[in-house]
Short mmCIF file of N, CA and C in Angstrom, two decimals:
data_model
loop_
_atom_site.label_atom_id
_atom_site.label_comp_id
_atom_site.label_asym_id
_atom_site.label_seq_id
_atom_site.Cartn_x
_atom_site.Cartn_y
_atom_site.Cartn_z
N MET Q 1 128.36 62.60 74.84
CA MET Q 1 127.01 62.72 75.33
C MET Q 1 126.97 63.50 76.66
N TRP Q 2 127.84 63.14 77.59
CA TRP Q 2 127.87 63.82 78.89
C TRP Q 2 128.15 65.31 78.74
N ARG Q 3 129.00 65.66 77.78
CA ARG Q 3 129.30 67.07 77.53
C ARG Q 3 128.05 67.85 77.15
N ARG Q 4 127.25 67.26 76.30
CA ARG Q 4 126.01 67.93 75.88
C ARG Q 4 125.06 68.11 77.07
N VAL Q 5 124.97 67.09 77.90
CA VAL Q 5 124.09 67.17 79.06
C VAL Q 5 124.57 68.28 79.99
N ARG Q 6 125.88 68.35 80.23
CA ARG Q 6 126.42 69.41 81.10
C ARG Q 6 126.15 70.78 80.50
N TYR Q 7 126.31 70.90 79.20
CA TYR Q 7 126.07 72.17 78.52
C TYR Q 7 124.61 72.59 78.67
N VAL Q 8 123.70 71.65 78.47
CA VAL Q 8 122.27 71.94 78.59
C VAL Q 8 121.93 72.32 80.03
N LEU Q 9 122.47 71.57 81.01
CA LEU Q 9 122.22 71.88 82.41
C LEU Q 9 122.76 73.26 82.78
N LEU Q 10 123.94 73.58 82.29
CA LEU Q 10 124.52 74.90 82.55
C LEU Q 10 123.64 75.99 81.95
N LEU Q 11 123.18 75.78 80.75
CA LEU Q 11 122.32 76.75 80.08
C LEU Q 11 121.00 76.93 80.85
N VAL Q 12 120.40 75.83 81.27
CA VAL Q 12 119.15 75.90 82.04
C VAL Q 12 119.39 76.63 83.36
N GLY Q 13 120.50 76.34 84.02
CA GLY Q 13 120.82 77.02 85.28
C GLY Q 13 121.00 78.51 85.10
N LEU Q 14 121.70 78.91 84.05
CA LEU Q 14 121.90 80.34 83.79
C LEU Q 14 120.58 81.03 83.48
N MET Q 15 119.72 80.35 82.74
CA MET Q 15 118.41 80.94 82.43
C MET Q 15 117.58 81.09 83.70
N ALA Q 16 117.66 80.11 84.59
CA ALA Q 16 116.91 80.19 85.85
C ALA Q 16 117.41 81.35 86.70
N ILE Q 17 118.72 81.51 86.77
CA ILE Q 17 119.29 82.61 87.55
C ILE Q 17 118.87 83.95 86.97
N ALA Q 18 118.85 84.04 85.65
CA ALA Q 18 118.51 85.31 85.00
C ALA Q 18 117.04 85.67 85.20
N THR Q 19 116.17 84.68 85.28
CA THR Q 19 114.74 84.98 85.38
C THR Q 19 114.23 85.02 86.82
N CYS Q 20 114.97 84.51 87.77
CA CYS Q 20 114.48 84.47 89.16
C CYS Q 20 114.15 85.85 89.74
N PRO Q 21 115.00 86.86 89.62
CA PRO Q 21 114.63 88.15 90.20
C PRO Q 21 113.34 88.71 89.60
N ALA Q 22 113.18 88.58 88.30
CA ALA Q 22 111.95 89.08 87.67
C ALA Q 22 110.74 88.28 88.13
N ALA Q 23 110.89 86.97 88.21
CA ALA Q 23 109.79 86.14 88.67
C ALA Q 23 109.45 86.44 90.12
N TRP Q 24 110.47 86.66 90.95
CA TRP Q 24 110.24 86.97 92.35
C TRP Q 24 109.53 88.31 92.50
N ARG Q 25 109.93 89.31 91.72
CA ARG Q 25 109.26 90.62 91.76
C ARG Q 25 107.79 90.49 91.36
N ASP Q 26 107.53 89.72 90.29
CA ASP Q 26 106.15 89.54 89.85
C ASP Q 26 105.32 88.81 90.91
N PHE Q 27 105.92 87.81 91.54
CA PHE Q 27 105.22 87.08 92.59
C PHE Q 27 104.88 88.00 93.76
N ARG Q 28 105.85 88.79 94.20
CA ARG Q 28 105.62 89.70 95.32
C ARG Q 28 104.56 90.74 94.97
N ARG Q 29 104.61 91.24 93.74
CA ARG Q 29 103.62 92.24 93.32
C ARG Q 29 102.22 91.63 93.30
N SER Q 30 102.09 90.40 92.81
CA SER Q 30 100.76 89.78 92.79
C SER Q 30 100.27 89.49 94.21
N GLN Q 31 101.18 89.14 95.12
CA GLN Q 31 100.79 88.94 96.52
C GLN Q 31 100.29 90.25 97.12
N ARG Q 32 100.97 91.34 96.82
CA ARG Q 32 100.55 92.64 97.33
C ARG Q 32 99.18 93.03 96.77
N ALA Q 33 98.94 92.68 95.50
CA ALA Q 33 97.67 93.02 94.87
C ALA Q 33 96.51 92.26 95.50
N ASP Q 34 96.78 91.11 96.12
CA ASP Q 34 95.73 90.34 96.78
C ASP Q 34 95.11 91.12 97.93
N GLU Q 35 95.87 92.04 98.52
CA GLU Q 35 95.35 92.83 99.64
C GLU Q 35 94.05 93.53 99.25
N ALA Q 36 94.02 94.13 98.07
CA ALA Q 36 92.84 94.89 97.66
C ALA Q 36 91.60 94.00 97.62
N HIS Q 37 91.72 92.81 97.03
CA HIS Q 37 90.57 91.91 96.95
C HIS Q 37 90.13 91.45 98.33
N GLU Q 38 91.09 91.13 99.19
CA GLU Q 38 90.74 90.66 100.53
C GLU Q 38 90.03 91.74 101.34
N VAL Q 39 90.56 92.96 101.29
CA VAL Q 39 89.96 94.04 102.07
C VAL Q 39 88.59 94.41 101.50
N LEU Q 40 88.47 94.46 100.18
CA LEU Q 40 87.17 94.80 99.59
C LEU Q 40 86.13 93.73 99.89
N ARG Q 41 86.54 92.44 99.91
CA ARG Q 41 85.62 91.37 100.29
C ARG Q 41 85.13 91.57 101.73
N TYR Q 42 86.06 91.91 102.61
CA TYR Q 42 85.70 92.15 104.01
C TYR Q 42 84.77 93.36 104.12
N LEU Q 43 85.09 94.42 103.40
CA LEU Q 43 84.26 95.62 103.43
C LEU Q 43 82.86 95.32 102.89
N ALA Q 44 82.77 94.48 101.85
CA ALA Q 44 81.46 94.09 101.31
C ALA Q 44 80.64 93.35 102.36
N THR Q 45 81.30 92.53 103.18
CA THR Q 45 80.61 91.83 104.26
C THR Q 45 80.02 92.83 105.25
N LEU Q 46 80.80 93.87 105.57
CA LEU Q 46 80.31 94.90 106.49
C LEU Q 46 79.14 95.68 105.88
N VAL Q 47 79.23 95.96 104.59
CA VAL Q 47 78.14 96.68 103.91
C VAL Q 47 76.87 95.83 103.93
N ARG Q 48 77.02 94.53 103.67
CA ARG Q 48 75.85 93.63 103.71
C ARG Q 48 75.20 93.64 105.10
N ALA Q 49 76.03 93.63 106.14
CA ALA Q 49 75.50 93.68 107.50
C ALA Q 49 74.74 94.98 107.74
N GLU Q 50 75.25 96.07 107.19
CA GLU Q 50 74.56 97.36 107.33
C GLU Q 50 73.25 97.38 106.56
N ILE Q 51 73.20 96.69 105.42
CA ILE Q 51 71.96 96.61 104.65
C ILE Q 51 70.88 95.93 105.49
N VAL Q 52 71.26 94.86 106.16
CA VAL Q 52 70.31 94.15 107.03
C VAL Q 52 69.88 95.07 108.17
N ALA Q 53 70.84 95.76 108.79
CA ALA Q 53 70.52 96.64 109.92
C ALA Q 53 69.66 97.83 109.50
N ARG Q 54 69.75 98.22 108.22
CA ARG Q 54 69.01 99.39 107.73
C ARG Q 54 67.75 98.98 106.96
N ASP Q 55 67.25 97.81 107.21
CA ASP Q 55 66.02 97.32 106.57
C ASP Q 55 66.11 97.34 105.05
N GLY Q 56 67.21 96.82 104.52
CA GLY Q 56 67.35 96.66 103.08
C GLY Q 56 67.87 97.86 102.33
N ARG Q 57 68.44 98.83 103.02
CA ARG Q 57 68.98 100.02 102.34
C ARG Q 57 70.49 100.08 102.49
N LEU Q 58 71.14 100.54 101.44
CA LEU Q 58 72.59 100.74 101.49
C LEU Q 58 72.94 101.98 102.29
N PRO Q 59 74.06 101.97 102.99
CA PRO Q 59 74.53 103.20 103.64
C PRO Q 59 74.72 104.29 102.58
N GLN Q 60 74.31 105.52 102.89
CA GLN Q 60 74.33 106.60 101.91
C GLN Q 60 75.47 107.58 102.06
N GLN Q 61 76.31 107.42 103.04
CA GLN Q 61 77.38 108.39 103.26
C GLN Q 61 78.66 107.97 102.54
N PRO Q 62 79.10 108.75 101.54
CA PRO Q 62 80.37 108.41 100.87
C PRO Q 62 81.54 108.69 101.81
N VAL Q 63 82.60 107.94 101.63
CA VAL Q 63 83.78 108.13 102.46
C VAL Q 63 85.03 107.69 101.70
N GLY Q 64 86.12 108.39 101.94
CA GLY Q 64 87.40 108.04 101.31
C GLY Q 64 87.67 108.91 100.11
N PRO Q 65 88.78 108.71 99.49
CA PRO Q 65 89.76 107.65 99.75
C PRO Q 65 90.55 107.89 101.04
N THR Q 66 90.73 106.79 101.76
CA THR Q 66 91.45 106.80 103.02
C THR Q 66 92.51 105.72 102.97
N PRO Q 67 93.73 106.03 103.27
CA PRO Q 67 94.35 107.35 103.39
C PRO Q 67 94.34 108.05 102.03
N PRO Q 68 94.69 109.33 101.99
CA PRO Q 68 94.72 110.02 100.69
C PRO Q 68 95.58 109.25 99.69
N ILE Q 69 95.14 109.22 98.44
CA ILE Q 69 95.87 108.49 97.40
C ILE Q 69 97.29 109.03 97.29
N GLY Q 70 98.25 108.14 97.29
CA GLY Q 70 99.66 108.50 97.20
C GLY Q 70 100.37 108.48 98.54
N ARG Q 71 99.63 108.45 99.62
CA ARG Q 71 100.24 108.48 100.96
C ARG Q 71 101.14 107.26 101.19
N CYS Q 72 100.74 106.10 100.70
CA CYS Q 72 101.53 104.89 100.96
C CYS Q 72 102.92 105.00 100.35
N CYS Q 73 103.03 105.56 99.15
CA CYS Q 73 104.35 105.72 98.53
C CYS Q 73 105.18 106.75 99.27
N GLU Q 74 104.54 107.76 99.83
CA GLU Q 74 105.26 108.75 100.63
C GLU Q 74 105.85 108.12 101.88
N GLN Q 75 105.28 107.00 102.31
CA GLN Q 75 105.74 106.32 103.52
C GLN Q 75 106.54 105.06 103.20
N GLY Q 76 107.16 105.03 102.03
CA GLY Q 76 108.01 103.90 101.67
C GLY Q 76 107.29 102.74 101.02
N GLY Q 77 106.10 102.95 100.51
CA GLY Q 77 105.38 101.90 99.79
C GLY Q 77 104.32 101.19 100.61
N GLN Q 78 104.30 101.46 101.90
CA GLN Q 78 103.31 100.82 102.76
C GLN Q 78 102.81 101.84 103.77
N CYS Q 79 101.49 102.00 103.85
CA CYS Q 79 100.91 102.96 104.79
C CYS Q 79 100.99 102.43 106.21
N VAL Q 80 101.45 103.28 107.09
CA VAL Q 80 101.46 102.92 108.51
C VAL Q 80 100.03 103.04 109.05
N VAL Q 81 99.79 102.37 110.13
CA VAL Q 81 98.46 102.39 110.74
C VAL Q 81 98.23 103.75 111.40
N GLU Q 82 97.16 104.43 110.99
CA GLU Q 82 96.78 105.71 111.57
C GLU Q 82 95.29 105.63 111.94
N PRO Q 83 94.98 105.22 113.17
CA PRO Q 83 93.57 105.06 113.56
C PRO Q 83 92.73 106.31 113.34
N SER Q 84 93.33 107.49 113.44
CA SER Q 84 92.55 108.72 113.28
C SER Q 84 91.96 108.85 111.87
N LEU Q 85 92.63 108.27 110.86
CA LEU Q 85 92.12 108.34 109.49
C LEU Q 85 90.79 107.59 109.34
N TRP Q 86 90.61 106.57 110.15
CA TRP Q 86 89.42 105.73 110.03
C TRP Q 86 88.30 106.19 110.97
N ALA Q 87 88.47 107.35 111.60
CA ALA Q 87 87.47 107.88 112.53
C ALA Q 87 86.37 108.66 111.82
N ASP Q 88 86.46 108.80 110.50
CA ASP Q 88 85.43 109.49 109.73
C ASP Q 88 84.07 108.82 110.00
N PRO Q 89 83.01 109.62 110.10
CA PRO Q 89 81.68 109.04 110.37
C PRO Q 89 81.26 107.97 109.34
N GLY Q 90 81.70 108.13 108.10
CA GLY Q 90 81.35 107.13 107.08
C GLY Q 90 81.96 105.77 107.38
N TRP Q 91 83.24 105.77 107.78
CA TRP Q 91 83.89 104.50 108.14
C TRP Q 91 83.32 103.95 109.44
N ARG Q 92 83.02 104.83 110.37
CA ARG Q 92 82.44 104.35 111.64
C ARG Q 92 81.07 103.73 111.41
N ALA Q 93 80.29 104.30 110.50
CA ALA Q 93 78.97 103.74 110.20
C ALA Q 93 79.09 102.32 109.63
N LEU Q 94 80.17 102.08 108.88
CA LEU Q 94 80.40 100.75 108.31
C LEU Q 94 81.16 99.84 109.28
N LYS Q 95 81.61 100.43 110.40
CA LYS Q 95 82.41 99.69 111.40
C LYS Q 95 83.69 99.15 110.76
N PHE Q 96 84.33 99.99 109.95
CA PHE Q 96 85.51 99.57 109.19
C PHE Q 96 86.73 100.40 109.56
N SER Q 97 87.83 99.72 109.73
CA SER Q 97 89.14 100.37 109.88
C SER Q 97 90.20 99.34 109.53
N LEU Q 98 91.38 99.81 109.22
CA LEU Q 98 92.50 98.91 108.97
C LEU Q 98 93.49 99.06 110.12
N ASP Q 99 93.81 97.94 110.71
CA ASP Q 99 94.68 97.94 111.88
C ASP Q 99 96.07 97.39 111.59
N ASP Q 100 96.35 97.10 110.32
CA ASP Q 100 97.66 96.61 109.90
C ASP Q 100 98.18 97.51 108.78
N PRO Q 101 99.49 97.55 108.59
CA PRO Q 101 100.02 98.31 107.44
C PRO Q 101 99.38 97.82 106.15
N HIS Q 102 99.18 98.73 105.20
CA HIS Q 102 98.49 98.39 103.96
C HIS Q 102 99.07 99.20 102.82
N ARG Q 103 98.70 98.84 101.58
CA ARG Q 103 99.28 99.46 100.38
C ARG Q 103 98.26 100.19 99.52
N TYR Q 104 97.01 100.21 99.93
CA TYR Q 104 95.96 100.80 99.11
C TYR Q 104 95.20 101.87 99.89
N SER Q 105 94.57 102.77 99.15
CA SER Q 105 93.61 103.72 99.70
C SER Q 105 92.22 103.18 99.37
N TYR Q 106 91.32 103.26 100.33
CA TYR Q 106 90.00 102.65 100.17
C TYR Q 106 88.91 103.71 100.22
N GLU Q 107 87.83 103.44 99.47
CA GLU Q 107 86.69 104.35 99.51
C GLU Q 107 85.38 103.61 99.28
N TYR Q 108 84.31 104.25 99.76
CA TYR Q 108 82.95 103.74 99.61
C TYR Q 108 82.13 104.85 98.97
N GLN Q 109 81.48 104.54 97.85
CA GLN Q 109 80.67 105.54 97.14
C GLN Q 109 79.29 104.97 96.82
N PRO Q 110 78.22 105.50 97.41
CA PRO Q 110 76.88 105.10 96.97
C PRO Q 110 76.61 105.71 95.59
N VAL Q 111 75.97 104.94 94.71
CA VAL Q 111 75.66 105.41 93.35
C VAL Q 111 74.24 104.98 92.99
N ASP Q 112 73.77 105.44 91.85
CA ASP Q 112 72.44 105.08 91.33
C ASP Q 112 71.33 105.36 92.35
N GLY Q 113 71.38 106.53 92.93
CA GLY Q 113 70.34 106.92 93.87
C GLY Q 113 70.27 106.05 95.12
N GLY Q 114 71.39 105.45 95.48
CA GLY Q 114 71.42 104.63 96.68
C GLY Q 114 71.08 103.18 96.46
N ASN Q 115 70.89 102.78 95.20
CA ASN Q 115 70.58 101.38 94.89
C ASN Q 115 71.83 100.55 94.63
N ALA Q 116 72.98 101.18 94.66
CA ALA Q 116 74.24 100.48 94.43
C ALA Q 116 75.35 101.24 95.16
N ALA Q 117 76.46 100.57 95.31
CA ALA Q 117 77.62 101.20 95.94
C ALA Q 117 78.88 100.65 95.28
N ILE Q 118 79.89 101.50 95.23
CA ILE Q 118 81.19 101.07 94.70
C ILE Q 118 82.19 101.11 95.83
N LEU Q 119 82.85 99.98 96.03
CA LEU Q 119 83.95 99.87 96.97
C LEU Q 119 85.21 99.88 96.12
N ARG Q 120 86.14 100.78 96.41
CA ARG Q 120 87.30 100.97 95.53
C ARG Q 120 88.59 100.94 96.34
N ALA Q 121 89.58 100.27 95.77
CA ALA Q 121 90.94 100.27 96.32
C ALA Q 121 91.86 100.84 95.25
N THR Q 122 92.63 101.86 95.59
CA THR Q 122 93.55 102.50 94.66
C THR Q 122 94.94 102.43 95.25
N GLY Q 123 95.89 101.91 94.47
CA GLY Q 123 97.24 101.79 94.99
C GLY Q 123 98.29 101.80 93.90
N ASP Q 124 99.50 102.12 94.30
CA ASP Q 124 100.67 102.14 93.42
C ASP Q 124 101.71 101.22 94.05
N LEU Q 125 101.65 99.93 93.71
CA LEU Q 125 102.46 98.93 94.39
C LEU Q 125 103.96 99.10 94.21
N ASP Q 126 104.37 99.66 93.07
CA ASP Q 126 105.81 99.86 92.86
C ASP Q 126 106.21 101.33 92.92
N CYS Q 127 105.28 102.18 93.35
CA CYS Q 127 105.53 103.61 93.55
C CYS Q 127 106.16 104.28 92.33
N ASP Q 128 105.61 103.97 91.15
CA ASP Q 128 106.10 104.58 89.92
C ASP Q 128 105.15 105.66 89.39
N GLY Q 129 104.14 106.01 90.18
CA GLY Q 129 103.21 107.05 89.77
C GLY Q 129 102.04 106.54 88.95
N ILE Q 130 101.99 105.24 88.68
CA ILE Q 130 100.88 104.64 87.94
C ILE Q 130 100.04 103.87 88.95
N TYR Q 131 98.77 104.23 89.04
CA TYR Q 131 97.90 103.64 90.06
C TYR Q 131 97.06 102.52 89.48
N GLY Q 132 96.95 101.47 90.24
CA GLY Q 132 96.04 100.38 89.93
C GLY Q 132 94.76 100.57 90.74
N VAL Q 133 93.65 100.18 90.15
CA VAL Q 133 92.36 100.34 90.82
C VAL Q 133 91.62 99.00 90.77
N VAL Q 134 91.10 98.59 91.92
CA VAL Q 134 90.25 97.41 92.01
C VAL Q 134 88.91 97.90 92.56
N GLU Q 135 87.83 97.54 91.86
CA GLU Q 135 86.50 97.99 92.28
C GLU Q 135 85.57 96.79 92.48
N LEU Q 136 84.74 96.92 93.47
CA LEU Q 136 83.66 95.97 93.70
C LEU Q 136 82.37 96.77 93.74
N ARG Q 137 81.51 96.53 92.76
CA ARG Q 137 80.22 97.22 92.72
C ARG Q 137 79.18 96.30 93.34
N LEU Q 138 78.44 96.83 94.28
CA LEU Q 138 77.36 96.10 94.93
C LEU Q 138 76.04 96.68 94.45
N ASP Q 139 75.24 95.86 93.76
CA ASP Q 139 73.93 96.27 93.27
C ASP Q 139 72.86 95.62 94.12
N LEU Q 140 71.96 96.42 94.63
CA LEU Q 140 70.85 95.93 95.45
C LEU Q 140 69.65 95.74 94.53
N ASP Q 141 69.22 94.48 94.33
CA ASP Q 141 68.08 94.26 93.44
C ASP Q 141 66.77 94.41 94.22
N PRO Q 142 65.63 94.48 93.52
CA PRO Q 142 64.35 94.72 94.20
C PRO Q 142 64.00 93.66 95.25
N ASP Q 143 64.55 92.47 95.11
CA ASP Q 143 64.27 91.40 96.08
C ASP Q 143 65.14 91.52 97.33
N GLY Q 144 66.04 92.49 97.35
CA GLY Q 144 66.91 92.67 98.50
C GLY Q 144 68.22 91.90 98.42
N HIS Q 145 68.45 91.22 97.30
CA HIS Q 145 69.71 90.50 97.12
C HIS Q 145 70.80 91.46 96.64
N VAL Q 146 72.01 91.19 97.04
CA VAL Q 146 73.14 92.03 96.64
C VAL Q 146 73.94 91.27 95.58
N ARG Q 147 74.14 91.91 94.45
CA ARG Q 147 74.93 91.33 93.36
C ARG Q 147 76.30 92.00 93.34
N GLU Q 148 77.34 91.19 93.16
CA GLU Q 148 78.71 91.72 93.13
C GLU Q 148 79.23 91.74 91.70
N HIS Q 149 79.92 92.83 91.35
CA HIS Q 149 80.56 92.96 90.04
C HIS Q 149 81.97 93.49 90.27
N TRP Q 150 82.97 92.67 89.98
CA TRP Q 150 84.37 93.06 90.18
C TRP Q 150 84.94 93.64 88.89
N SER Q 151 85.79 94.64 89.03
CA SER Q 151 86.53 95.17 87.88
C SER Q 151 87.87 95.69 88.39
N SER Q 152 88.82 95.76 87.48
CA SER Q 152 90.14 96.29 87.87
C SER Q 152 90.81 96.93 86.68
N THR Q 153 91.63 97.91 86.98
CA THR Q 153 92.45 98.60 85.98
C THR Q 153 93.88 98.57 86.49
N GLN Q 154 94.75 97.95 85.75
CA GLN Q 154 96.16 97.83 86.11
C GLN Q 154 96.34 97.38 87.57
N PRO Q 155 95.77 96.22 87.93
CA PRO Q 155 95.79 95.80 89.33
C PRO Q 155 97.18 95.51 89.88
N LEU Q 156 98.16 95.26 89.02
CA LEU Q 156 99.51 94.96 89.51
C LEU Q 156 100.41 96.18 89.53
N GLU Q 157 99.86 97.36 89.31
CA GLU Q 157 100.66 98.58 89.38
C GLU Q 157 100.72 98.98 90.81
#
């Protein structure tokens, strides 16, 4: 009986060792992907504040992608902080900048004649040339309420 238990424990241990690196990579990749949602949520808060400041209108100036798509992989997978990139009038109007290293390029696009906006994060988390995109669409309804619609394409890339 003890032999069987040892054999099963050894087998379970070997399986755990074999799967740990893959599980760790997946965990790290999903943690990195959380950046896009967190930053887009923050950016949506800034856009909402601008809607209030502009008497119920969305900002109309498109901006981004900032930094240029692919720049993060050129810098080892993580973009260094470059305050000059966030000095664009569009980002200044939203009072938005990133002050920490990041893995995504961000953009703001007004659509539907200014009644909606798309906040987009584009990144290549493993620098394999395949980009993941996370989008948050903000729709301004006639009552002045903002509706959020999230979508993503290959978010763990």
